[in-house]
Coordinates of C-alpha atoms and ligand atoms in Angstrom, one line a residue:
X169 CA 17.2 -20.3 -20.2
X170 CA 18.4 -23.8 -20.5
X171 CA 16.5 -26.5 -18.7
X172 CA 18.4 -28.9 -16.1
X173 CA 15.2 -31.6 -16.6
X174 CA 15.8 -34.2 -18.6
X175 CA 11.8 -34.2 -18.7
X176 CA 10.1 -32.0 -21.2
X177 CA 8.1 -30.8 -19.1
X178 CA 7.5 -30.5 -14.8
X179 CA 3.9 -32.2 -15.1
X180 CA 1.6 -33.5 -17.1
X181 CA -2.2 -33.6 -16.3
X182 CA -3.0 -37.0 -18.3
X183 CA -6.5 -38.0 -19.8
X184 CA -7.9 -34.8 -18.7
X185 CA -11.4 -33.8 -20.0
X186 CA -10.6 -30.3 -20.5
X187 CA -13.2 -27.6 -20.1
X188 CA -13.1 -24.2 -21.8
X189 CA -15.5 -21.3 -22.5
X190 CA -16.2 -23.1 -25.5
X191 CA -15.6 -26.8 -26.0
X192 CA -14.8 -29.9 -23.3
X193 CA -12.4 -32.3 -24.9
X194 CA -9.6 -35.1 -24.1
X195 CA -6.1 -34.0 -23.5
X196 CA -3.0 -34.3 -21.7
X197 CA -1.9 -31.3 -20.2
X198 CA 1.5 -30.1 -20.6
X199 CA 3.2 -28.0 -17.9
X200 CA 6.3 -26.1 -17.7
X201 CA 7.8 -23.5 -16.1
X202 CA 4.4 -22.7 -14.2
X203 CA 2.3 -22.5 -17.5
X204 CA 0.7 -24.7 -20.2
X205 CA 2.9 -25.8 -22.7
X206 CA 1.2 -28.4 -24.6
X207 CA -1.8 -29.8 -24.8
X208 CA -2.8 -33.3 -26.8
X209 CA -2.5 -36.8 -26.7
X210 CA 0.6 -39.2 -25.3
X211 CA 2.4 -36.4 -24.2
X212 CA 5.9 -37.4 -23.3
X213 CA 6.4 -38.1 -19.7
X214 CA 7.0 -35.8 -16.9
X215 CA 8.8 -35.7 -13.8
X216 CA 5.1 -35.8 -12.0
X217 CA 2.3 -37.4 -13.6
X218 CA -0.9 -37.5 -12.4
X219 CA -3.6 -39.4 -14.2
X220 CA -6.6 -37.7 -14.0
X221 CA -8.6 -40.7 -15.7
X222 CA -11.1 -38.8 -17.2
X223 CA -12.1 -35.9 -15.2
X224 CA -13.0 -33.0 -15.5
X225 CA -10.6 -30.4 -15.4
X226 CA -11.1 -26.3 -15.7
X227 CA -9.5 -22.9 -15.4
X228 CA -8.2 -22.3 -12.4
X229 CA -11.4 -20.1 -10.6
X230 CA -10.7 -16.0 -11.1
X231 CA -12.8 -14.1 -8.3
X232 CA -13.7 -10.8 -9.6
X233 CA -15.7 -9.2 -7.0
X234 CA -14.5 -10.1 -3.2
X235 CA -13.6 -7.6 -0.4
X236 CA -10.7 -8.2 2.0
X237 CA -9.0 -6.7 4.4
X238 CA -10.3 -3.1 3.8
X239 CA -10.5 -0.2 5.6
X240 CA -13.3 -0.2 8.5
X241 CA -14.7 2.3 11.0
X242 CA -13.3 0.7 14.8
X243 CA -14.2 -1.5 16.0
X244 CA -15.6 -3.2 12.8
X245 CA -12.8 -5.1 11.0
X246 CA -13.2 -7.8 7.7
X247 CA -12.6 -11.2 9.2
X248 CA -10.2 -12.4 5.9
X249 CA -6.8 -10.6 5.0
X250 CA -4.7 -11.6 1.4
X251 CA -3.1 -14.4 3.7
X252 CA -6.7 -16.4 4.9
X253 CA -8.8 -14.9 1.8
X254 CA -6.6 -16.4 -0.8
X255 CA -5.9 -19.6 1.0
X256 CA -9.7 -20.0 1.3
X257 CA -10.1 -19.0 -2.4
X258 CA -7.4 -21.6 -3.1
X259 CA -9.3 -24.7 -1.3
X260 CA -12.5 -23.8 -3.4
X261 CA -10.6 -24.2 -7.3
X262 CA -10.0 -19.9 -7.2
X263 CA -6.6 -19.0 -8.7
X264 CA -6.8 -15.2 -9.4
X265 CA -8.8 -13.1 -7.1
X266 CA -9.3 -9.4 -7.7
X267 CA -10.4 -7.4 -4.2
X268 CA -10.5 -3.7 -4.2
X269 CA -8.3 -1.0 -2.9
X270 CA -10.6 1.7 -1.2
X271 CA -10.0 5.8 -1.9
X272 CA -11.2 7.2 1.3
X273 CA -12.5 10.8 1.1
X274 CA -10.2 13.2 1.2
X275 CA -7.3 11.6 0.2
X276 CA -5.8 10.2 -3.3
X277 CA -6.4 6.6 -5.1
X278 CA -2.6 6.4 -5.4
X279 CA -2.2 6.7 -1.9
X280 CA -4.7 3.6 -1.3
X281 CA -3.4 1.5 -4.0
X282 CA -0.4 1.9 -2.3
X283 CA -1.7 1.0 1.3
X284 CA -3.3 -1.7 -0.7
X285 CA 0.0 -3.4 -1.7
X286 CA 1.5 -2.9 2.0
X287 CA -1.2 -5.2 2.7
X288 CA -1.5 -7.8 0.0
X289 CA 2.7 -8.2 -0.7
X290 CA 4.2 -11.7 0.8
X291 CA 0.7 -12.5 2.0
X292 CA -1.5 -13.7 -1.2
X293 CA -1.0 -17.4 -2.0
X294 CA -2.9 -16.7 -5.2
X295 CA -2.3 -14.4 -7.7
X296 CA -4.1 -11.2 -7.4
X297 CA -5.2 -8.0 -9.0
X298 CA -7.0 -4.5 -8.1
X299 CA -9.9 -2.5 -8.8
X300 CA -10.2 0.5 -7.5
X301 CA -13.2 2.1 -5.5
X302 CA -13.4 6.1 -6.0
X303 CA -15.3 7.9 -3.8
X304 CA -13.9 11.6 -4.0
X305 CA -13.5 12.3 -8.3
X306 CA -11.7 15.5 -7.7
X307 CA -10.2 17.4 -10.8
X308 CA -6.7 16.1 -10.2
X309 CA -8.2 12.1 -9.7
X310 CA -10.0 12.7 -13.2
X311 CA -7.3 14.6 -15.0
X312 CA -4.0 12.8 -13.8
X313 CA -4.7 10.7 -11.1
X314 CA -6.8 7.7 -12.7
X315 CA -5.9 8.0 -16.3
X316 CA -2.0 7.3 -14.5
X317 CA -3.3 4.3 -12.6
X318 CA -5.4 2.9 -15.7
X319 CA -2.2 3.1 -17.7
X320 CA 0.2 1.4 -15.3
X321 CA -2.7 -1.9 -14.5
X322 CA -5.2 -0.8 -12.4
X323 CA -8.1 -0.9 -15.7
X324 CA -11.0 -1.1 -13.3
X325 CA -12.8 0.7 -11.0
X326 CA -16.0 0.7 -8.9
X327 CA -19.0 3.4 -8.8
X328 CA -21.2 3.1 -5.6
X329 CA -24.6 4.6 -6.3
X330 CA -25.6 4.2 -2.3
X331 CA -23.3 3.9 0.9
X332 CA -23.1 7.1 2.6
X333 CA -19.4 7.1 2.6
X334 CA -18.9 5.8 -0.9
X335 CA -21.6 6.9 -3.0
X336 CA -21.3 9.3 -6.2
X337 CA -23.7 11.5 -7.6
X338 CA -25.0 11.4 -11.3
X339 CA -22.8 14.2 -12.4
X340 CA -19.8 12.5 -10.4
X341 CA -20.4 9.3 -12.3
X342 CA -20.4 11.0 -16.0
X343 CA -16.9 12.3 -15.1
X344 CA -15.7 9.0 -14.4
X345 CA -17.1 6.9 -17.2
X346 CA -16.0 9.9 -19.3
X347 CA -12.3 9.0 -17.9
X348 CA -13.4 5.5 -18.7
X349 CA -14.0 5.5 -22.3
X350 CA -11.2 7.9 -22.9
X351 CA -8.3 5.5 -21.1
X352 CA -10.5 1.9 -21.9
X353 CA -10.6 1.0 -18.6
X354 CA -13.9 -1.0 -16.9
X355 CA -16.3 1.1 -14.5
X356 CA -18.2 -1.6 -12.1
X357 CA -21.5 -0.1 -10.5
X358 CA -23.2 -1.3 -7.6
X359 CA -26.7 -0.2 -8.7
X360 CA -29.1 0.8 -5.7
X361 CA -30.8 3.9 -5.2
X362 CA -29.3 5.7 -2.2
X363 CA -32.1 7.7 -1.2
X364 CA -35.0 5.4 -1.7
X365 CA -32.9 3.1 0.6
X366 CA -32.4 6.0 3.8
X367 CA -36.6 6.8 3.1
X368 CA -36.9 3.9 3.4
X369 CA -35.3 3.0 6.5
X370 CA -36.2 5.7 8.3
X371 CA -39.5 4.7 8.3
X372 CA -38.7 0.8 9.0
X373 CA -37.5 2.3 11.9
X374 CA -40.1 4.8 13.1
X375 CA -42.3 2.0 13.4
X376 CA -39.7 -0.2 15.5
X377 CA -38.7 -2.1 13.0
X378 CA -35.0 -3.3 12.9
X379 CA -34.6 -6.6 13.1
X380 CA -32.2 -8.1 10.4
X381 CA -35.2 -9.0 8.0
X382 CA -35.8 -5.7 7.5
X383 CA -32.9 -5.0 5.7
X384 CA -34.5 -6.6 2.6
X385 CA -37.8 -4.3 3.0
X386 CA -35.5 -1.3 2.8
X387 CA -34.2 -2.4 -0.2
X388 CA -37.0 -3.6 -2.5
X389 CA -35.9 -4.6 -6.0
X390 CA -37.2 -1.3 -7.6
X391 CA -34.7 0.9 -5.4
X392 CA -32.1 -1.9 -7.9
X393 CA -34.0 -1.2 -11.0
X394 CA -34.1 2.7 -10.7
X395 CA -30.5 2.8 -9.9
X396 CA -29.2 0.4 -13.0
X397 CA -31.3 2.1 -15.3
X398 CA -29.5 5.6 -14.2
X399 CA -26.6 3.6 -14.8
X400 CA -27.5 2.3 -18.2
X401 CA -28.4 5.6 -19.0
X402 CA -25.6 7.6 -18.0
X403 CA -23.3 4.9 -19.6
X404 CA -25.3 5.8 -22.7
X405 CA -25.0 8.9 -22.8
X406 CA -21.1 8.7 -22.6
X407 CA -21.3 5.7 -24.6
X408 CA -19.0 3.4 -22.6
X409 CA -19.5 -0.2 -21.3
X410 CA -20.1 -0.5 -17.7
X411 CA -20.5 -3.7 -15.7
X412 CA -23.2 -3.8 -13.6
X413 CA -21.9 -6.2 -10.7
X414 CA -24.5 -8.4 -8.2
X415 CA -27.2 -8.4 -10.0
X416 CA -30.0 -9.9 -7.6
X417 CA -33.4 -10.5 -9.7
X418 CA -35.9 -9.7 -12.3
X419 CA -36.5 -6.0 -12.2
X420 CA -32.8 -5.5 -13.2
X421 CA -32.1 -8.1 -15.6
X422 CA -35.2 -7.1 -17.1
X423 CA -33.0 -3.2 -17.5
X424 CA -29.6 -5.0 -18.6
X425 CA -31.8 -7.1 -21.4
X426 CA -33.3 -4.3 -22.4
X427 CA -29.9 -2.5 -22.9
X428 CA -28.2 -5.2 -24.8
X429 CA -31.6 -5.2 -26.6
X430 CA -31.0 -1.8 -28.2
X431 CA -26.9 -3.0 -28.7
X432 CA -25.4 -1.6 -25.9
X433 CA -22.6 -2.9 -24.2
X434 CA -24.2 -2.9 -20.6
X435 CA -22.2 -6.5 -19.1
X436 CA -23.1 -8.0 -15.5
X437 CA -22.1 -10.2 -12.8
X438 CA -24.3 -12.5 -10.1
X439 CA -23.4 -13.9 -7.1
X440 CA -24.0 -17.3 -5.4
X441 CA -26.5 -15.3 -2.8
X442 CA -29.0 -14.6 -5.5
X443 CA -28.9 -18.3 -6.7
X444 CA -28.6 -20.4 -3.4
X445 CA -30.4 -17.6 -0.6
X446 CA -33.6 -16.0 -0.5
X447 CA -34.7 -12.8 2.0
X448 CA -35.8 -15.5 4.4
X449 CA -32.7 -16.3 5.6
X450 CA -32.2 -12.8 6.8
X451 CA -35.1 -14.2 8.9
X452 CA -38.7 -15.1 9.3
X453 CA -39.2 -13.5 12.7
X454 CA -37.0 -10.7 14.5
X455 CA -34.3 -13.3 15.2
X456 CA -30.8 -12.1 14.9
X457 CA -29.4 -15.0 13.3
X458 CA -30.6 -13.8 9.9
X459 CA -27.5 -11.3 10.3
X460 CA -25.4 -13.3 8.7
X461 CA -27.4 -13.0 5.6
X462 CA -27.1 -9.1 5.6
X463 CA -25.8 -8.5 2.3
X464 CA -26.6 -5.7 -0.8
X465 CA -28.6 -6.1 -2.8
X466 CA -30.3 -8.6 -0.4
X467 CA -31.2 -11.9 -1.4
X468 CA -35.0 -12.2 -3.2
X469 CA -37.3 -15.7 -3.7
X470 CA -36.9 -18.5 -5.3
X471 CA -39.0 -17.2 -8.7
X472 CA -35.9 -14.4 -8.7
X473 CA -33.3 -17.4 -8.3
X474 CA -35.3 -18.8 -11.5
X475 CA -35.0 -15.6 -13.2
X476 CA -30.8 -15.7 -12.7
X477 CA -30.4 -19.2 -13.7
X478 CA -32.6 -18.1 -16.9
X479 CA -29.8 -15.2 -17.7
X480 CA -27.4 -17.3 -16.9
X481 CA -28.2 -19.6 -20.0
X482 CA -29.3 -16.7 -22.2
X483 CA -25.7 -15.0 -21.6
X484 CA -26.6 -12.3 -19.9
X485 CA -24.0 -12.6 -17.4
X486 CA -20.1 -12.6 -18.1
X487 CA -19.1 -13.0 -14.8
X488 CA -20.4 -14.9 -11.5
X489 CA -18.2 -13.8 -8.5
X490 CA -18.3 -14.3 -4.6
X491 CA -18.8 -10.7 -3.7
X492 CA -17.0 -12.2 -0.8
X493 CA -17.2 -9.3 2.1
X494 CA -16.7 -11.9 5.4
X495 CA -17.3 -10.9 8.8
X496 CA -17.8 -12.8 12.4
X497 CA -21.1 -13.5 14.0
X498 CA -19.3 -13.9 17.4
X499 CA -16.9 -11.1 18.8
X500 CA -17.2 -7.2 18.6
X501 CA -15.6 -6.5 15.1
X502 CA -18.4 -8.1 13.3
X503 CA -21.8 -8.2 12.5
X504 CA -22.8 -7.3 16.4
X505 CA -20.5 -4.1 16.5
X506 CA -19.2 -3.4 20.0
X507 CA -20.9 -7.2 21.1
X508 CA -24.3 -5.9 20.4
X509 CA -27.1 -6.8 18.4
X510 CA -27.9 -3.8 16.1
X511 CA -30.8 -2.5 14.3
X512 CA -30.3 -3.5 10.4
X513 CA -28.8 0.0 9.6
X514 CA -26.0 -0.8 11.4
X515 CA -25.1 -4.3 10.5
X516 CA -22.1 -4.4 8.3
X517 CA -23.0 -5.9 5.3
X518 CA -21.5 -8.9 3.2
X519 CA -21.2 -13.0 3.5
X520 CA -18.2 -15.2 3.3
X521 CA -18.5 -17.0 -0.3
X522 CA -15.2 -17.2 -1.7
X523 CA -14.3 -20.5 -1.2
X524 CA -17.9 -22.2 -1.9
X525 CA -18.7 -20.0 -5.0
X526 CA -17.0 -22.5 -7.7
X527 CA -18.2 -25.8 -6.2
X528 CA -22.1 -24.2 -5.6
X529 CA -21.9 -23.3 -9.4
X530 CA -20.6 -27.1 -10.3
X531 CA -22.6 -28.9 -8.3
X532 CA -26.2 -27.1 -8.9
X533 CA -25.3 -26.0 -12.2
X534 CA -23.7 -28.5 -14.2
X535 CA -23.9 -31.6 -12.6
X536 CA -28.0 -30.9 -11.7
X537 CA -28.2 -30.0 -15.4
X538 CA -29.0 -26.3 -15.4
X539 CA -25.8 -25.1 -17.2
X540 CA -23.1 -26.5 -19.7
X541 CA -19.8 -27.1 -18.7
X542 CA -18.5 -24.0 -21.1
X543 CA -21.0 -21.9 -19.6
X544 CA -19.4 -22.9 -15.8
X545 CA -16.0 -22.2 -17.4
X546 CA -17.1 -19.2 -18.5
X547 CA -18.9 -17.4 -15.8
X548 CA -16.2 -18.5 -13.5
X549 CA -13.1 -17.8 -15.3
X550 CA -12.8 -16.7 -19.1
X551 CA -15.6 -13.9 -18.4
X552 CA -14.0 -12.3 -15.4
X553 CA -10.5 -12.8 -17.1
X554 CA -11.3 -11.1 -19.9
X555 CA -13.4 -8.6 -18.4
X556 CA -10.9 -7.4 -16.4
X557 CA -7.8 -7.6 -19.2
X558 CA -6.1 -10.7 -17.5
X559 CA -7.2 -13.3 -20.2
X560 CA -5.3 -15.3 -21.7
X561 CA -3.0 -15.5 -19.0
X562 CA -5.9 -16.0 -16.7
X563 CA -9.0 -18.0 -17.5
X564 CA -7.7 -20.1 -20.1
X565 CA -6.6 -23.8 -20.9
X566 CA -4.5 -22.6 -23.9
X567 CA -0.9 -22.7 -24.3
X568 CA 1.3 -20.1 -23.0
X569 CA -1.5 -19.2 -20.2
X570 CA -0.2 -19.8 -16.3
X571 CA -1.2 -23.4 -15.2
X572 CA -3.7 -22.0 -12.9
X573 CA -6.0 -25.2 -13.0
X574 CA -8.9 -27.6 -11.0
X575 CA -9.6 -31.1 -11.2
X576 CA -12.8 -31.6 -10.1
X577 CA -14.0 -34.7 -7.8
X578 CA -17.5 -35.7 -8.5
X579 CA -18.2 -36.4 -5.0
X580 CA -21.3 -35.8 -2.4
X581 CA -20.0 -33.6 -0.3
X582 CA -21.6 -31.6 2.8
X583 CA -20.7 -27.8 3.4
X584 CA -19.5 -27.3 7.1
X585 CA -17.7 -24.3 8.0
X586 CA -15.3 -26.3 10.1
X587 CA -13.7 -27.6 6.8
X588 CA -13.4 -23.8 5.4
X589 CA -10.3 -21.7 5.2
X590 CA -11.7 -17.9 5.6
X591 CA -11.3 -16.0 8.9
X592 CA -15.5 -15.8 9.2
X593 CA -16.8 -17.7 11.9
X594 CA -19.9 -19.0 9.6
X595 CA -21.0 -20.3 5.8
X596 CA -24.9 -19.3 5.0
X597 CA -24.6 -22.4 2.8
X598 CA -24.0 -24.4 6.3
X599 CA -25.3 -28.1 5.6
X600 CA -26.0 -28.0 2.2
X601 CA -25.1 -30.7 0.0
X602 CA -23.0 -30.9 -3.2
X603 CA -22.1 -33.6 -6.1
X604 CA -18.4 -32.0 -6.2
X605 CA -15.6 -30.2 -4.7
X606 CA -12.7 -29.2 -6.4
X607 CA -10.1 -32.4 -5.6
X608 CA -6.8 -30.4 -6.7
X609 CA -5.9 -26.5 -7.3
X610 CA -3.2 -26.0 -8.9
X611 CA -1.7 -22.2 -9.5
X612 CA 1.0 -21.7 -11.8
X613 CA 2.2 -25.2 -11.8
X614 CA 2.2 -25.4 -8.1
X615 CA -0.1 -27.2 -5.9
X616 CA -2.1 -25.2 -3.2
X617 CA -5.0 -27.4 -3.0
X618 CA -4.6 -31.3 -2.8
X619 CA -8.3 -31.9 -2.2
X620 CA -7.8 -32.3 1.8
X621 CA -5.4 -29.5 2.8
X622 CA -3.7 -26.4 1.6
X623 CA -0.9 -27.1 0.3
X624 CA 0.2 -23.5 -0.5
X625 CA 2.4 -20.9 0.8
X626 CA 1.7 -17.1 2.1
X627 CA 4.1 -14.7 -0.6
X628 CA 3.2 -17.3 -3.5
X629 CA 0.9 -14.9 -4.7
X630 CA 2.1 -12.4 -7.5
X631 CA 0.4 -9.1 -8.4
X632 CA -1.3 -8.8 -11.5
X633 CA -1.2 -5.6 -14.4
X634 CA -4.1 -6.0 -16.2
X635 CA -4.9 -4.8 -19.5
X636 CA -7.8 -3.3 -21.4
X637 CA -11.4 -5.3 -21.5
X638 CA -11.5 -7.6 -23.6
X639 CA -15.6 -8.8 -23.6
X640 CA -16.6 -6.7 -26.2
X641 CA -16.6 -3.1 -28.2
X642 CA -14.8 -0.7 -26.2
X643 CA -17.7 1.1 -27.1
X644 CA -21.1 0.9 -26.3
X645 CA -22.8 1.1 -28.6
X646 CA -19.8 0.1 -31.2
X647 CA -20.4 3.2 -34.1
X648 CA -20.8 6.9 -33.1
X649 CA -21.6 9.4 -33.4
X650 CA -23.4 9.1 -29.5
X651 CA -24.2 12.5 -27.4
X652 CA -20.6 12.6 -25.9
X653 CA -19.0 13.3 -29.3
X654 CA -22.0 15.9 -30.1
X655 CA -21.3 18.1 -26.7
Ligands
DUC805 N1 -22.5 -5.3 -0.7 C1 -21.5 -4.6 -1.3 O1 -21.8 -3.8 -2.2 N2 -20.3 -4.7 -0.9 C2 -19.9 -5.6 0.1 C3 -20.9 -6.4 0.6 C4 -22.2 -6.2 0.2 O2 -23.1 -6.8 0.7
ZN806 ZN1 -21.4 -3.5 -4.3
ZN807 ZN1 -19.0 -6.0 -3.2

């Protein structure tokens, strides 16, 4: 197509310090046609320029894990749709955010991808992918169904080991990560033992007790352990990769180490909870405030945040997403269903995060010293990208990718959910304070974030095909023969 502009190009970033997964270096940016098409110095000028003067600048934030809008018994409802999740992904540096479309029981996965897109089209202002969530791997699902899906861009899909509702048995999951090695696509397990949890609570409750706190006694970091070293065995025994997503402390990074160890390719994701919370803020006493905290797996101490910071600088994590599952302290569709205060078994469970993951991960990880800027870039962007199959497109500062970008203000900077964007009535970072905020987002050349207000639009959002993984080995262990090709 020829190009009306006299300018080579629509804008140039200039005297960027650019941060990749790998290196941080000086660089105008080139930008045309909503993607990077140039990077080095004294680019020629643009019709905008902004000088950035030296600061940092990154891939444009891609949230793997977050939940919106999905399907909920009445009267419960998520507080953020595409329209007020993205635009509060947007205001936190997120460009590419990849929530899940929810096979109910009963009926097919392509019949919830396809309420999925009823709900997502001229709403995102981000770009936007699926995984999947299969709860009911009938013969047709595993034979035609999925491999179908996998081939036309849905590569990923999540396992739930617990959730009454959602969960899969062991001989359910081998069928699916069968399907998963044979059509390369990602399986993402939530790793926590279903029946330990129910024992559990039952007798919580026998004895009275219900209060939010609880919820953390019912899941104890052994019910996490058991559950992702089923996983890691299963995923063995097929010899697939898996992803094992929110991983909350010790006992199970000790299992994914362990793996990797013994070269398998067993790849995991954390969450801002498990760096930034601890099981005391689902309370101290039988307050209900601690509701807002209610989230699986729950929050540990602050020797288990040490012990995720650790893996974060050893590499043991590829991604780090919000897990962003919002819903309103005030009002009945919320975490007091019906108006009331409920006993922990019935509080829906998630937090709001995805507009405060990328500057919590900045502030207390690069700019307090604990990570590199590569590793940020990484964890945030690159991994998720390219564990998903959107990279390069996504998660890059390279030519050719979308100019999905964030320049970063190095600022103090208090969290208040009065400045946030999502449809939650509360942050459980409330009055914490940062060194940085994202200053602009930009997605695909376009400015949706100006550092004060969003500056996007509803519809300006595109769906996403993504490809095959592209972290490691599509398989495990990376040279047969394993028990799947002996059977
Ligand atoms: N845990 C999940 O597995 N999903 C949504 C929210 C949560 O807390
Ligand atoms: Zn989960
Ligand atoms: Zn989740």
């Amino acid at each position: 197509m020829e190009r009306q502009s006299s300018f080579e190009f629509d804008t140039v970033l200039r005297n960027a310090r650019v941060a990749t997964a790998s290196d941080v270096f000086l660089a105008d940016i080139g930008i045309r046609d909503g993607k990077i098409a140039a990077l080095g110095a004294n680019l020629p000028s643009a019709k905008h320029e902004i000088d950035v003067m030296g600061r940092v600048v990154t891939p444009g934030g891609v949230d793997a894990h977050c939940h919106l809008d999905e399907p909920m018994e009445p009267p419960l409802r998520m507080a953020d749709d595409f329209l007020t999740g993205s635009r509060a992904a947007a205001c936190g540096g997120t460009t590419t955010i990849v929530p899940f479309a929810v096979q109910r029981r009963g009926t097919s996965l392509a019949e919830a991808v396809k309420a999925y897109h009823a709900k997502s089209e001229g709403r995102a202002c981000i770009d936007y992918a699926f995984h999947m969530i299969v709860t009911d791997p009938t013969e047709v699902l595993l034979k035609t169904e999925l491999p179908h899906l996998i081939e036309n861009g849905y590569t990923s899909f999540k396992i739930y080991m617990t959730y009454e509702d959602l969960k899969l048995d062991d001989f359910q999951i081998l069928d699916l990560l069968a399907v998963a090695r044979q059509s390369g696509a990602m399986a993402m397990v939530h790793a926590e033992n279903s029946d330990c949890i129910e024992w559990l609570t039952r007798k919580l409750e026998a004895v009275g007790r219900t209060a939010p706190r609880f919820h953390s006694h019912a899941r104890p970091m052994l019910v996490e352990r058991e559950a992702t070293h089923r996983a890691i065995a299963l995923a063995e025994l097929i010899d697939v990769p898996i992803l094992i997503v929110h991983v909350s402390g010790r006992e199970a990074v000790e299992q994914i180490r362990s793996a990797r160890g013994k070269g398998l390719s067993i790849y995991a994701e954390t969450c801002p909870q498990y760096l930034f919370l601890t099981a005391d803020d689902l309370g101290i006493d039988d307050s209900y405030h601690g509701a807002r905290c209610v989230c699986s797996p729950p929050p540990r101490d602050r020797q288990n945040q040490e012990v995720i910071w650790n893996a974060i600088n050893e590499g043991l994590f590829s991604v780090f997403s919000s897990d962003h599952a919002p819903f309103r302290m005030d009002g009945v569709d919320g975490k007091r269903p019906g108006g009331h205060e409920q006993p922990f078994r019935h509080i829906p469970n998630g937090i709001p995060g995805i507009e405060t993951r990328m500057a919590l991960l900045y502030s207390e990880g690069v700019l307090a010293g604990r990570i590199t800027l590569p590793r940020f870039v990484q964890l945030t962007a690159t991994g998720p990208a390219k564990a998903y199959g959107l990279h390069p497109r996504k998660g890059a500062i390279a030519i050719g990718s979308d100019a999905d970008l964030v320049i970063w203000d190095e600022r103090a900077k208090t969290i208040a959910n009065a400045d946030l964007h999502h449809g939650a009535d509360y942050t459980p970072y409330e009055g914490m304070q940062l060194k940085a905020w994202p200053g602009l987002t930009m997605s695909r050349g376009k400015v949706v974030w100006d550092g004060e207000s969003f500056t996007g639009e509803s519809g300006h959002g595109k769906f996403l095909r993504c490809g095959s993984p592209t972290l490691g080995p599509r398989l495990s262990r990376g040279a047969g023969p394993g028990f799947f090709d002996e059977v």
